[in-house]
PDB file of C-alpha atoms in Angstrom:
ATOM      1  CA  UNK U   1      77.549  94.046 117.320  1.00  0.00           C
ATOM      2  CA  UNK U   2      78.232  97.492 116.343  1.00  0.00           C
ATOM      3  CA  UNK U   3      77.695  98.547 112.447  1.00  0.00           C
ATOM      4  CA  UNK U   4      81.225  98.973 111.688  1.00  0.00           C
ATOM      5  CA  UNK U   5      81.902  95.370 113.184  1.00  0.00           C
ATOM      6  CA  UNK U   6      79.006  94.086 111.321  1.00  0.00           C
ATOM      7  CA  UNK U   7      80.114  95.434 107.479  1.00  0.00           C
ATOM      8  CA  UNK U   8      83.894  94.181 108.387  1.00  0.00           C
ATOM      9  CA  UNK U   9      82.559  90.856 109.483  1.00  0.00           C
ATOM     10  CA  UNK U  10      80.544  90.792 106.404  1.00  0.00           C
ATOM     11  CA  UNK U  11      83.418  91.396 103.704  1.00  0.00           C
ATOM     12  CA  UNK U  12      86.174  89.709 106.356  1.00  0.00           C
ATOM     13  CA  UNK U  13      87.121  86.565 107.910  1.00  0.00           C
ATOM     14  CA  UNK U  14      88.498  88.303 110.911  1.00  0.00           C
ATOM     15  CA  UNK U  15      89.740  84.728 112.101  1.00  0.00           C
ATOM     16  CA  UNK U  16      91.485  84.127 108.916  1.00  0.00           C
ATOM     17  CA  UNK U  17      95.217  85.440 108.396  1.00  0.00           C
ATOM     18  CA  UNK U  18      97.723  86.369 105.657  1.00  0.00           C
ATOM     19  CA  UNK U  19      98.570  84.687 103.246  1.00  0.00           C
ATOM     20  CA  UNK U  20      95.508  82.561 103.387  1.00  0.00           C
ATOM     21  CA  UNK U  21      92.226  84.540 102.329  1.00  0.00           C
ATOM     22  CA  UNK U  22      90.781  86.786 104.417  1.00  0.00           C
ATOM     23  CA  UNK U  23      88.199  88.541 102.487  1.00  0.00           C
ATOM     24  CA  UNK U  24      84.584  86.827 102.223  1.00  0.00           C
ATOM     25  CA  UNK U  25      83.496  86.084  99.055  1.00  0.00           C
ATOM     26  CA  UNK U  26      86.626  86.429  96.911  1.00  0.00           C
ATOM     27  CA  UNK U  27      85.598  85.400  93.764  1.00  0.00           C
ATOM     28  CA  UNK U  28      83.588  88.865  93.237  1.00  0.00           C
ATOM     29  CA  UNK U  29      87.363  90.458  93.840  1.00  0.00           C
ATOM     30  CA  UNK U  30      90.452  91.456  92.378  1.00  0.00           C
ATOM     31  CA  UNK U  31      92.893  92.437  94.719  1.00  0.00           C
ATOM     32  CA  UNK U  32      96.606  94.524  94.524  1.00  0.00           C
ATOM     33  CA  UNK U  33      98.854  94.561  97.757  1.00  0.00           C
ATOM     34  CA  UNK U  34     101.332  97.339  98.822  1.00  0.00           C
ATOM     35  CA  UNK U  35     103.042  98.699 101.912  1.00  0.00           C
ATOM     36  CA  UNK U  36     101.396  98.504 105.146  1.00  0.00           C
ATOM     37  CA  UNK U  37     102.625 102.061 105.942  1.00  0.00           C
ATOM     38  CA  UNK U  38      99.630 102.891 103.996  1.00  0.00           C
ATOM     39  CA  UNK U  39      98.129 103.022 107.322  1.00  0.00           C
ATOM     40  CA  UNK U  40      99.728 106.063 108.778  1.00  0.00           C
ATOM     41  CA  UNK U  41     100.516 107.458 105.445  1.00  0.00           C
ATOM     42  CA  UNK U  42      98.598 110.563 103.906  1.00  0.00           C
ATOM     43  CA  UNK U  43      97.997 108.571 101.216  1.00  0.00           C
ATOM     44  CA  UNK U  44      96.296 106.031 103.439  1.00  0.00           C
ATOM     45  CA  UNK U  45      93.476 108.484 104.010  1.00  0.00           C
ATOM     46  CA  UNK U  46      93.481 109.285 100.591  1.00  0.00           C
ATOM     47  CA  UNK U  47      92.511 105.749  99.704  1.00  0.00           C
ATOM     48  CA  UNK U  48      89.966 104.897 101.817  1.00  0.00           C
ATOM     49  CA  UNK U  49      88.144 108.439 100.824  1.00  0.00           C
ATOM     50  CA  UNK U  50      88.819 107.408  97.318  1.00  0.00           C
ATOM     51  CA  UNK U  51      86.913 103.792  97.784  1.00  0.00           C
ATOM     52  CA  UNK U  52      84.658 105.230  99.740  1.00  0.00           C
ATOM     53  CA  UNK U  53      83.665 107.770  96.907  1.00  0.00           C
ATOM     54  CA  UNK U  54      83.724 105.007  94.123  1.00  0.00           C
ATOM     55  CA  UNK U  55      80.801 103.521  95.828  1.00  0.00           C
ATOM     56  CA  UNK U  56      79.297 106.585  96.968  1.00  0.00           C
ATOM     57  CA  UNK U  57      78.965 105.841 100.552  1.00  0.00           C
ATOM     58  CA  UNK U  58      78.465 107.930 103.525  1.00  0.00           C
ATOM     59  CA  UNK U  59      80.907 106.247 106.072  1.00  0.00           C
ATOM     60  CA  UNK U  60      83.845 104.615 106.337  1.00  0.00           C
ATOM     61  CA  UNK U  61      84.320 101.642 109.244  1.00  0.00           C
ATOM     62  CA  UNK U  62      87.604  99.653 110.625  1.00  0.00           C
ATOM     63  CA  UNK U  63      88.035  97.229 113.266  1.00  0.00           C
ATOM     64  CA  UNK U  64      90.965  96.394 114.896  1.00  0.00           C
ATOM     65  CA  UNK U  65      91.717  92.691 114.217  1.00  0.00           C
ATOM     66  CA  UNK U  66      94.414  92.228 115.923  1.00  0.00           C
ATOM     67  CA  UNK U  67      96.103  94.352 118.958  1.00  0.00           C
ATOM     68  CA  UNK U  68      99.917  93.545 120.746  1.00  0.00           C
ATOM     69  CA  UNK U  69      98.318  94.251 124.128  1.00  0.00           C
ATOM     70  CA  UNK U  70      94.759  91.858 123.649  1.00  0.00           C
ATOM     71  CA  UNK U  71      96.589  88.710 122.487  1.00  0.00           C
ATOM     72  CA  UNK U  72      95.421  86.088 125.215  1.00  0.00           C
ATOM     73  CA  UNK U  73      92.989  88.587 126.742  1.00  0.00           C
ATOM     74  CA  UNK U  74      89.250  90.092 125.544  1.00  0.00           C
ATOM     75  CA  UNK U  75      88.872  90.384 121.927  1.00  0.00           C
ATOM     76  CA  UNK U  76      86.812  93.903 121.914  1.00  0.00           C
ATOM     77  CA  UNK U  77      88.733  95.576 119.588  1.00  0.00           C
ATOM     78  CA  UNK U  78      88.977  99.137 118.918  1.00  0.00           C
ATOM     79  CA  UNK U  79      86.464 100.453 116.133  1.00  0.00           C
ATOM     80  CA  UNK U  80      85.811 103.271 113.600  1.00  0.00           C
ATOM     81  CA  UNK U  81      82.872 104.408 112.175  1.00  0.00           C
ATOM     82  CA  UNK U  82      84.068 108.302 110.235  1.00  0.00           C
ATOM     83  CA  UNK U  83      82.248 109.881 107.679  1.00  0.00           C
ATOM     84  CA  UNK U  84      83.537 109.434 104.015  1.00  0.00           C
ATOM     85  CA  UNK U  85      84.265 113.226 103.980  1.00  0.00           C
ATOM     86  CA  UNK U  86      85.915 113.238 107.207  1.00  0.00           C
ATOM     87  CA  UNK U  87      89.706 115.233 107.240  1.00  0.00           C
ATOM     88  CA  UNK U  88      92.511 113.365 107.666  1.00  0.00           C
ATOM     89  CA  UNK U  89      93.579 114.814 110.880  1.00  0.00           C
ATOM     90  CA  UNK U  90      90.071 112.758 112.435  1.00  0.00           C
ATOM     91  CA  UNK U  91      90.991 109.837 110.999  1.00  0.00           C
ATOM     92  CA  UNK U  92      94.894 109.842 112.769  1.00  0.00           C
ATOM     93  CA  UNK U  93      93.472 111.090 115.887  1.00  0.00           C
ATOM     94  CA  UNK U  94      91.966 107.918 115.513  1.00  0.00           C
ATOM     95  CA  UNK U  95      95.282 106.272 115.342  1.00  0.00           C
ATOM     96  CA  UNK U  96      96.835 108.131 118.267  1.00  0.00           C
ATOM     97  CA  UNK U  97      94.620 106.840 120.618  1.00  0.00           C
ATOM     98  CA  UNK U  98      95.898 104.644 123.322  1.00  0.00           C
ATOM     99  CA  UNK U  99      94.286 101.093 123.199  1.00  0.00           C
ATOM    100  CA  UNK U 100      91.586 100.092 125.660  1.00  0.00           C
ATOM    101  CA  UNK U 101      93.781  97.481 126.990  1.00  0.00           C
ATOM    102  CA  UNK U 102      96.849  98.627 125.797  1.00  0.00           C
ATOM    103  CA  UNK U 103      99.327 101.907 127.035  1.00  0.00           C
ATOM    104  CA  UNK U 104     100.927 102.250 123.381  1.00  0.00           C
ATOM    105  CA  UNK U 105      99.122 104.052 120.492  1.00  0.00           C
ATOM    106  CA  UNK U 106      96.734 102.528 118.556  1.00  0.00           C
ATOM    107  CA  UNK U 107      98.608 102.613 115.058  1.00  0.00           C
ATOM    108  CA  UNK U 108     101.799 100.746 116.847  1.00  0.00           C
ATOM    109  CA  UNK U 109      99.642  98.349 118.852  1.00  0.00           C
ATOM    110  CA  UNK U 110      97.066  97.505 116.021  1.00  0.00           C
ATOM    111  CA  UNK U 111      98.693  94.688 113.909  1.00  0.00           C
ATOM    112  CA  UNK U 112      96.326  93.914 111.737  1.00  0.00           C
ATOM    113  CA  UNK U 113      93.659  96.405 110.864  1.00  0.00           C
ATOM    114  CA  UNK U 114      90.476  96.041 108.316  1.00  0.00           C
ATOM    115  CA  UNK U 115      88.721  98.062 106.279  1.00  0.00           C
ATOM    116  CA  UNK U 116      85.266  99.005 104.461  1.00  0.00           C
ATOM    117  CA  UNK U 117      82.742 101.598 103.668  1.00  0.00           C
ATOM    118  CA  UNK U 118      79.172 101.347 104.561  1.00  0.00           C
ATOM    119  CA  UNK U 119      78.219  99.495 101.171  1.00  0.00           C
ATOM    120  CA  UNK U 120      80.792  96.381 102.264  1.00  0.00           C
ATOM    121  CA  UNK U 121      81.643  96.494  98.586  1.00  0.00           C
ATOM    122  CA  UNK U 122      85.370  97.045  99.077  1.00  0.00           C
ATOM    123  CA  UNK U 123      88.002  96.145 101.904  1.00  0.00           C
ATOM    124  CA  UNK U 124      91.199  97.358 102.893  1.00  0.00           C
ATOM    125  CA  UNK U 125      92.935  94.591 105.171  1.00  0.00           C
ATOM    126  CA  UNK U 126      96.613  96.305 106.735  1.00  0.00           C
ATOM    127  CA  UNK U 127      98.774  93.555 108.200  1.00  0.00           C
ATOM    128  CA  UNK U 128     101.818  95.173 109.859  1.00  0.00           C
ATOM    129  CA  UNK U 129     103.760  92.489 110.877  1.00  0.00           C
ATOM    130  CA  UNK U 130     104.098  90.844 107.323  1.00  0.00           C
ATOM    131  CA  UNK U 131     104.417  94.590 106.525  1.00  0.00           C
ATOM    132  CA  UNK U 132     101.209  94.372 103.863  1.00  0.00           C
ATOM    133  CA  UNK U 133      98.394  96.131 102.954  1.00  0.00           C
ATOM    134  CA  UNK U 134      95.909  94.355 100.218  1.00  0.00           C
ATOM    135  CA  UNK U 135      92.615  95.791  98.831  1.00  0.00           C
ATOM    136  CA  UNK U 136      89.930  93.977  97.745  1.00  0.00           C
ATOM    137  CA  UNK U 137      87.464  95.324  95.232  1.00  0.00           C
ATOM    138  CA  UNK U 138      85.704  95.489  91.806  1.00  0.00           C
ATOM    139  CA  UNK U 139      87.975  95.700  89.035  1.00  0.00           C
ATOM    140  CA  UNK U 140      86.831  99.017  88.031  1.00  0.00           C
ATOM    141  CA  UNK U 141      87.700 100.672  91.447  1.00  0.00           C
ATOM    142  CA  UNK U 142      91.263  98.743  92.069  1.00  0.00           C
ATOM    143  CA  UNK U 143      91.818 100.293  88.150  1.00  0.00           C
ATOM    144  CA  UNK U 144      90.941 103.442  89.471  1.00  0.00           C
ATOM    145  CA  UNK U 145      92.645 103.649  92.855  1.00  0.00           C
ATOM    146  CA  UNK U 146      96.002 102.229  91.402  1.00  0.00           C
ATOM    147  CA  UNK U 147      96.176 104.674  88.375  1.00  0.00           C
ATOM    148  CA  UNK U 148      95.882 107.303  91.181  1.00  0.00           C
ATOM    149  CA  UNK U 149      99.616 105.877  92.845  1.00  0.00           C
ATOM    150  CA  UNK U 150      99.075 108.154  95.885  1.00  0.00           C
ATOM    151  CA  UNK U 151     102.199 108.940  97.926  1.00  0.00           C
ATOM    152  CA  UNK U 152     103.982 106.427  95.822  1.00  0.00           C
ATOM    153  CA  UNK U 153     102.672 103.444  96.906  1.00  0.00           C
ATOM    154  CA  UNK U 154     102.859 100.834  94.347  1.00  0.00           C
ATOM    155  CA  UNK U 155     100.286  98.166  94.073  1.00  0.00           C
ATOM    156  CA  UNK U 156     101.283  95.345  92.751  1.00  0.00           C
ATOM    157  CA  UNK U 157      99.486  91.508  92.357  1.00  0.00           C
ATOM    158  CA  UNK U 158     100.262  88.606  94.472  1.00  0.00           C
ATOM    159  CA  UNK U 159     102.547  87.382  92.370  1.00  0.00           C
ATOM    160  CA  UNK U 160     104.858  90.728  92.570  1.00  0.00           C
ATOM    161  CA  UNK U 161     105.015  91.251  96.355  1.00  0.00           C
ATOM    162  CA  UNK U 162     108.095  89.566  97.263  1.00  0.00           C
ATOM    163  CA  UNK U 163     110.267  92.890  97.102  1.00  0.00           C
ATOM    164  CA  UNK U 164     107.140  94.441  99.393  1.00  0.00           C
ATOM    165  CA  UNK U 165     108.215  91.932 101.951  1.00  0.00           C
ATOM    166  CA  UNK U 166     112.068  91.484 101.512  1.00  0.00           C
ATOM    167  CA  UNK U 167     111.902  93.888 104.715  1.00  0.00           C
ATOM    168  CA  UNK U 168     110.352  91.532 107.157  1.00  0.00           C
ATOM    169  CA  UNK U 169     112.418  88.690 106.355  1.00  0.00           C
ATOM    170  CA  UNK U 170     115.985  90.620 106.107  1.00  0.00           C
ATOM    171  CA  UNK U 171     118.393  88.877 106.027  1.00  0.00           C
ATOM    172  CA  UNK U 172     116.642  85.594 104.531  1.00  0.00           C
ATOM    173  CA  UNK U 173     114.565  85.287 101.714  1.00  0.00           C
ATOM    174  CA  UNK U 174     111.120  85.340 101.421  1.00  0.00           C
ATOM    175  CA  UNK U 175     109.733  82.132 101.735  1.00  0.00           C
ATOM    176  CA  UNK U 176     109.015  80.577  98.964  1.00  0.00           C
ATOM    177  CA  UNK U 177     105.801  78.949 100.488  1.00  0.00           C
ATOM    178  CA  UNK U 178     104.030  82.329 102.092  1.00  0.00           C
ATOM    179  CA  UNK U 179     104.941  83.622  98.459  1.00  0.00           C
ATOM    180  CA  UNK U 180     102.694  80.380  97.028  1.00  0.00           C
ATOM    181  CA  UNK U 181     100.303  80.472  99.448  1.00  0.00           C
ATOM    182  CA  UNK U 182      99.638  84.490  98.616  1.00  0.00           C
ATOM    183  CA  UNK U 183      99.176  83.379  94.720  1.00  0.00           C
ATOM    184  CA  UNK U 184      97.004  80.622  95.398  1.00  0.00           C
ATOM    185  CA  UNK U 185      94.718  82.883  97.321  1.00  0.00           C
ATOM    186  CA  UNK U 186      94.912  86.221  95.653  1.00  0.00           C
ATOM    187  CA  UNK U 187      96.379  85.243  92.531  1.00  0.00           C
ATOM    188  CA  UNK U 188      93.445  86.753  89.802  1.00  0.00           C
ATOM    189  CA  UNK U 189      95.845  89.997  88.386  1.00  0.00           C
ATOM    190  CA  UNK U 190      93.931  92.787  88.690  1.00  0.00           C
ATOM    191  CA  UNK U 191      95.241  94.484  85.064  1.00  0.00           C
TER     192      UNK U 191
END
């Protein structure tokens, strides 16, 4: 196992899947959700440099969790391992790459894609088909990272996200349950 899949298995339960839990140890969290777009977004970058710097690490690590193109087949999954003072540009090359397994770009194919920094302190788990994005941290660096409101992505507790993902379920409701379900296992505000 590759150090970037080792510090994302150790703050994720890559089998796990919104809106159940899928950091490890949650009780030393408070997490905030926003818009999975965060992923291509400058503001993405921005982010993960930001947690990154909170804890002063060197690197920065994602796994792809899950891929369109893999489902039913080998689960390698593409990795990252980028320096904490990498440019953006490195970090979207990243994205642009075409799957091992896959012909479409990694940032359409990856569905699900986590987050950490070397420390394993913090996570960033993107979820594109439920269109959500929720970091996991100490209080002290969710306090700092949402003050920042890069790119105008709002964070916002469990208990808020039903206008994040009013998109997904157009023309219905969200459902009542997977809104629940996301308070029951992320419901701690992070204020």
């Amino acid at each position: 196992m590759t150090r970037p899949e080792k510090t994302i298995h150790g703050r994720f339960d890559i089998a796990a899947r919104l809106p159940e839990q899928v950091f490890r140890r949650p009780d030393e969290l408070v997490f905030a959700f926003s818009d999975s777009a965060l992923l291509t977004a400058f503001g993405g970058w921005e982010i993960l440099k930001a947690c990154a710097q909170h804890f002063k690490e060197d690197r920065i690590f994602a796994v792809v969790v899950d891929q369109v193109a893999t489902i039913g087949r080998t689960r390698v999954f593409p990795t990252l391992s980028i320096e904490s003072e990498a440019t953006r540009e490195i970090y979207i090359n990243w994205l642009d790459e075409k799957g091992s397994t896959s012909a479409g770009l990694l940032y359409i194919d990856a569905r699900t894609v986590a987050f950490s920094g070397s420390s394993g302190e913090w996570g960033l788990w993107i979820d594109q088909d439920r269109e959500l994005a929720v970091l996991g941290g100490p209080r002290a660096l969710l306090t700092s990272i949402i003050e920042k409101q890069v790119d105008g992505f709002v964070w916002v507790p469990a208990s808020a996200v039903e206008d994040l993902l009013a998109p997904s379920f157009f023309p219905e409701p969200v459902s009542v349950d997977l809104l629940d379900r996301l308070v029951k296992a992320y419901g701690r505000d992070f204020a």
